[in-house]
Coordinates of C-alpha atoms in Angstrom, one line a residue:
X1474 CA 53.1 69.9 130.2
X1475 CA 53.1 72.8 132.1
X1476 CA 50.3 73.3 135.4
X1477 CA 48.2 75.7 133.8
X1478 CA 48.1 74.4 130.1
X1479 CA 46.7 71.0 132.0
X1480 CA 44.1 72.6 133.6
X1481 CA 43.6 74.9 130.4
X1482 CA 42.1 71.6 129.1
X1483 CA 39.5 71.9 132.0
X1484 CA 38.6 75.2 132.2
X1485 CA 38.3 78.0 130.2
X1486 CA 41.1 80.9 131.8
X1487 CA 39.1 83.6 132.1
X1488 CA 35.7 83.2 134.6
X1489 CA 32.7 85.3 132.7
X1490 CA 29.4 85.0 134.8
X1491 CA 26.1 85.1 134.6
X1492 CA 23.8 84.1 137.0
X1493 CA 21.1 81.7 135.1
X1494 CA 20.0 79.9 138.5
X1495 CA 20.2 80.6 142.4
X1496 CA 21.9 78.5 145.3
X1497 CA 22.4 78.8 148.6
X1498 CA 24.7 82.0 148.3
X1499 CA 26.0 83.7 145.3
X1500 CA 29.4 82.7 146.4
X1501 CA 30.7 82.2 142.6
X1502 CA 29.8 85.9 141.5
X1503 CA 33.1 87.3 144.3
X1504 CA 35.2 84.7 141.2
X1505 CA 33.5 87.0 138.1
X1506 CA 36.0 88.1 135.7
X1507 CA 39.0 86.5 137.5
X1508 CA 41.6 84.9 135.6
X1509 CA 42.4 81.8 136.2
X1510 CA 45.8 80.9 138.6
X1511 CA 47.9 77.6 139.8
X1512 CA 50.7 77.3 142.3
X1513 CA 52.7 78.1 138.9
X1514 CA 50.7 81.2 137.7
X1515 CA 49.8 83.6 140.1
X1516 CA 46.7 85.5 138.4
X1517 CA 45.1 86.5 141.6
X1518 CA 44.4 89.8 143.1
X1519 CA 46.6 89.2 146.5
X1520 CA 48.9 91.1 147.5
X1521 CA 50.8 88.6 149.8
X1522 CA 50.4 85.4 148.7
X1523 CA 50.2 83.2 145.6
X1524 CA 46.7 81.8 146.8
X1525 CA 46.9 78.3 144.3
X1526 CA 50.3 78.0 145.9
X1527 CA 49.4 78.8 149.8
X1528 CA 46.2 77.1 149.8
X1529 CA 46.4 74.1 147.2
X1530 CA 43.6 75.8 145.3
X1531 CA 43.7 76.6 142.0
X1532 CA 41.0 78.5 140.7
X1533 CA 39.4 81.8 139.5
X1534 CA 40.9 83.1 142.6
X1535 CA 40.3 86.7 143.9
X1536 CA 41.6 87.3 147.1
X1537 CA 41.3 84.5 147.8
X1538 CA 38.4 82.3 146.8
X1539 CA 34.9 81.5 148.7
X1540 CA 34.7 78.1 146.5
X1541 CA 37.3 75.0 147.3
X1542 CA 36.4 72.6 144.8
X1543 CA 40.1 72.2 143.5
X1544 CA 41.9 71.8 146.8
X1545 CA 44.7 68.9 147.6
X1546 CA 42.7 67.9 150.3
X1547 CA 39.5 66.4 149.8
X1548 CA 37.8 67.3 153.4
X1549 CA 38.5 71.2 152.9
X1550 CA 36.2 71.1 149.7
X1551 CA 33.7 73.9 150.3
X1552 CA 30.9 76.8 149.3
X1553 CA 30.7 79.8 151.6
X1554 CA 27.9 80.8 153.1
X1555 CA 26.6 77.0 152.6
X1556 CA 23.5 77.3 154.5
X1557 CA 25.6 77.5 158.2
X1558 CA 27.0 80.7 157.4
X1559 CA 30.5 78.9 156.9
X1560 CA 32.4 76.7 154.5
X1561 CA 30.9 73.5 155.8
X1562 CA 32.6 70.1 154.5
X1563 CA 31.2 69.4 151.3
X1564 CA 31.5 65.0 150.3
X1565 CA 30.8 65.5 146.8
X1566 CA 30.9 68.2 144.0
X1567 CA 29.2 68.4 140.5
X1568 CA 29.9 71.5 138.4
X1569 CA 28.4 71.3 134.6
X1570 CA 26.8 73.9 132.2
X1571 CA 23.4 72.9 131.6
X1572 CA 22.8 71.9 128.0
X1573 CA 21.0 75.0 125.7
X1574 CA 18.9 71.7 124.2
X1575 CA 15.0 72.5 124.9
X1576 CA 13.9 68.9 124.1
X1577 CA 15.8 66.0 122.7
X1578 CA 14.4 62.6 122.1
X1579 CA 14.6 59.1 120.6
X1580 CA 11.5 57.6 123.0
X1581 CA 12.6 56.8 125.9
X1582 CA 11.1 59.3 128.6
X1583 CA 7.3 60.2 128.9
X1584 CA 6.8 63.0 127.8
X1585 CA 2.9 63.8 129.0
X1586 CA 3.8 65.4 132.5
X1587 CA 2.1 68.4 134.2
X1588 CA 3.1 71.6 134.5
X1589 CA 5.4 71.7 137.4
X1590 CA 7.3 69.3 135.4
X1591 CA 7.5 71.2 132.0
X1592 CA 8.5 73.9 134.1
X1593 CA 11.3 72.8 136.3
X1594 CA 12.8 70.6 133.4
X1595 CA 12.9 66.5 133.5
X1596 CA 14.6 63.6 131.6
X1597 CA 18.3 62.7 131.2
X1598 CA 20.6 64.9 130.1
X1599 CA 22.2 62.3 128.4
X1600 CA 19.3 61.2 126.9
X1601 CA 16.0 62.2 126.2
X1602 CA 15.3 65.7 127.4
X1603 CA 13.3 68.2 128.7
X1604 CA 14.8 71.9 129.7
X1605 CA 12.2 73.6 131.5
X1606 CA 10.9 75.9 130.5
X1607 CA 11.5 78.3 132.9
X1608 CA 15.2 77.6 131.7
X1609 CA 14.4 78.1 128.9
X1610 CA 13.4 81.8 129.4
X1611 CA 16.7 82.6 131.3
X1612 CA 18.5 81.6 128.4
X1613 CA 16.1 83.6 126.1
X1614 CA 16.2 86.6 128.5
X1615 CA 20.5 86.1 128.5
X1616 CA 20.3 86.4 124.3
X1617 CA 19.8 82.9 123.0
X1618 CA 17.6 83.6 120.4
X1619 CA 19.1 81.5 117.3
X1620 CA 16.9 78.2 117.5
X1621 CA 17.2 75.2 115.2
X1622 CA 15.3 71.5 114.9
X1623 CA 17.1 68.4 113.8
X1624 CA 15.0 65.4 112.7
X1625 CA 15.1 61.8 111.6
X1626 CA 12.7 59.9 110.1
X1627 CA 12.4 56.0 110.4
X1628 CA 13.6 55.5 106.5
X1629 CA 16.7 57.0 107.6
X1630 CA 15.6 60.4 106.2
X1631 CA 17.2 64.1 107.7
X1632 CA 15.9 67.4 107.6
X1633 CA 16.3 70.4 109.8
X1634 CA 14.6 74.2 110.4
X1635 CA 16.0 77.2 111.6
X1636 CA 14.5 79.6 113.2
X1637 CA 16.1 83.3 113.5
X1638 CA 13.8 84.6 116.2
X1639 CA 13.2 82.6 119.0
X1640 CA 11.8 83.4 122.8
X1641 CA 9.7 81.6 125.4
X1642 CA 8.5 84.6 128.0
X1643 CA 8.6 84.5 131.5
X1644 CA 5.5 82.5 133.9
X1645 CA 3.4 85.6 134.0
X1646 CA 3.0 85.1 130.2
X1647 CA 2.3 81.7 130.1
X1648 CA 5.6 80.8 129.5
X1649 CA 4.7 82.1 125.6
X1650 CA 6.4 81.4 122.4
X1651 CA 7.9 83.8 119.7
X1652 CA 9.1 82.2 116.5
X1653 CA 9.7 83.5 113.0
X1654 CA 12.5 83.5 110.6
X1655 CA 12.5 79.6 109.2
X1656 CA 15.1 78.2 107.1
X1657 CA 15.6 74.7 106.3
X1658 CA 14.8 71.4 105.0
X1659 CA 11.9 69.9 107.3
X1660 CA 9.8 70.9 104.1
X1661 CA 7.3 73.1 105.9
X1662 CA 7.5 75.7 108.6
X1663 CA 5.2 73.9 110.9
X1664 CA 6.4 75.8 114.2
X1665 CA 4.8 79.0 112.9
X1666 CA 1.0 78.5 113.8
X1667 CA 2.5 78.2 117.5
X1668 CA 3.6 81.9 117.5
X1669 CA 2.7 83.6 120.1
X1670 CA 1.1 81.2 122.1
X1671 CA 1.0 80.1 125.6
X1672 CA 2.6 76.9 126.9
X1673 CA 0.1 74.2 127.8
X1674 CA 0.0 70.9 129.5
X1675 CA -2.6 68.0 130.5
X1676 CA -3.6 69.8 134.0
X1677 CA -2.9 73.7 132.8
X1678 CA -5.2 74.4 129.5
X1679 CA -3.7 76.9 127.3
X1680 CA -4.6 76.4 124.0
X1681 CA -7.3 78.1 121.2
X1682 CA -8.9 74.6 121.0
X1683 CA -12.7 73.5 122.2
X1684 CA -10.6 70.6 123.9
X1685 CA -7.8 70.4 125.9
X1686 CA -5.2 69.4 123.1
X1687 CA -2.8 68.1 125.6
X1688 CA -4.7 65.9 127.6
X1689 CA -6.6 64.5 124.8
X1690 CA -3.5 63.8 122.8
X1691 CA -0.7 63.8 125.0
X1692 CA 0.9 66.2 123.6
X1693 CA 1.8 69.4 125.8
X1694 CA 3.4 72.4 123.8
X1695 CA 3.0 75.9 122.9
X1696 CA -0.7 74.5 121.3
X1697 CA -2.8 76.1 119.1
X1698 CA -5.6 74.1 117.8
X1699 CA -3.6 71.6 118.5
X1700 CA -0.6 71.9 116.4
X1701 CA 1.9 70.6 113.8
X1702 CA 4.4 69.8 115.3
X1703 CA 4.3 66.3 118.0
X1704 CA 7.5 66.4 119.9
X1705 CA 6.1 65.9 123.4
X1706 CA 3.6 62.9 122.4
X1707 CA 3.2 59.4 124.9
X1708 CA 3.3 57.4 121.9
X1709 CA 6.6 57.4 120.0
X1710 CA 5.7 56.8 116.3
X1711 CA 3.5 59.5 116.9
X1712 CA 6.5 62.2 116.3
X1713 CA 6.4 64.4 113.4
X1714 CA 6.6 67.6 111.6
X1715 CA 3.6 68.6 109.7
X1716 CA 4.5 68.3 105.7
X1717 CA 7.3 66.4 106.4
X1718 CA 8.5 66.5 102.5
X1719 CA 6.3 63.3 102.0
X1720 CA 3.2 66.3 103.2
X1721 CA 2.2 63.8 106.1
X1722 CA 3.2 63.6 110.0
X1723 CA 5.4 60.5 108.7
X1724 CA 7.2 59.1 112.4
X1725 CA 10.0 60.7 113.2
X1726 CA 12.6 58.5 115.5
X1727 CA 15.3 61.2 116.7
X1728 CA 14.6 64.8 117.4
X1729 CA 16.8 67.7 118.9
X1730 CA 16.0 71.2 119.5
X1731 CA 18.5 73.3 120.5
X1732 CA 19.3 77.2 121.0
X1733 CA 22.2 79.4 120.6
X1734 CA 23.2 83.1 120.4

């Protein structure tokens, strides 16, 4: 197996970016629209040296790279600009693409948080799962606008919904939803009577209601007055989808929401 074609496995050999959150320094963007190179394939933009080669690094290297996080030797691993102005000796590196899921659940997170925490994201992300929904936004703002609902019942039961148009705006807007274009088998489009509304949670009141819908039911979302559709509730076997083919909230024991261009 040949260097590359191993690391082909790993990575994908051209490095497309976009920046969807911020760090200490940008120091990925100097990588954008670099191909991929190993001490074997020199796809780099120097013009002395193989940099994979020289340095040990392979990479999206330019010329040649302000991230060591393939190096030979652990204690060089690095991020320029990391908070010292330097590549400062980094113990321990995580790189993953956060999930485009907005909530996934079988019942084992609570779900009633405040605002900060519907914001910012919470849960596992091996698990159950909330984005953020200020995440949420960047991915809406980046394109992702094909959303779709899977569902399980507790006989066993499966039904989904598609939506064509989907968009949660920015803070300023109350993090607010735009839904239309259903197509499915949940038996009801239940997510449209939360068009256009704002996001709201026990300690930030958002809703059309007389009453705080989330606080008095646990159940923070994109409420009207309330809603039909209980994703976020404290109680599990509360979960459902309104006119779920049997025309009741009948419990609902998995649920996935995801979003994709």
């Amino acid at each position: 197996m040949g260097i590359l074609t191993h690391y082909g496995r790993a990575f994908i050999a051209k490095s497309w970016i976009t920046s969807l959150y911020s760090t200490m320094d940008d120091a990925f963007i100097y990588h954008n629209n670099m191909k991929f190179s190993t001490k074997d394939r020199d796809n780099d933009l120097s013009s002395s040296i193989n940099c994979a080669s020289y340095y040990g690094e392979p990479w999206w290297n330019n010329d040649c790279s302000r991230m060591m996080f393939t190096r030979n030797n652990f204690n060089d691993l690095g991020w320029y600009n990391w908070y010292t102005g330097s590549y400062k000796q980094l113990s321990k590196i995580r790189m993953m693409i956060r999930k485009p899921l907005i909530v996934e659940t079988s019942g084992d997170v609570l779900f009633n948080n405040v605002w900060t925490s519907y914001e910012n994201g919470f849960g596992n992300l091996d698990g159950d799962f909330w984005q953020g929904l200020k995440h949420i936004n960047k991915f809406s703002a980046a394109g992702w606008s094909v959303m779709r609902v899977e569902m399980e019942d507790i006989v066993g039961y499966y039904g989904y919904a598609q939506y064509s148009t989907f968009h949660v705006g920015d803070a300023s807007s109350g993090y607010r939803l735009t839904v239309s274009g259903y197509s499915g088998t949940a038996g009801y489009d239940a997510l449209s009577i939360h068009n256009g509304r704002k996001f709201s949670t026990k300690d930030v009141d958002n809703d059309l209601s007389a009453i705080n819908c989330a606080l008095k039911y646990g159940s923070p979302w994109w409420n009207n007055d309330c809603g039909l559709v209980k994703f976020t509730l404290n109680d599990f076997n509360g979960l459902g989808w309104y006119n779920w083919h049997t025309g009741s909230y009948r419990p609902l024991v998995r649920v996935k929401m995801a979003i994709r261009k």
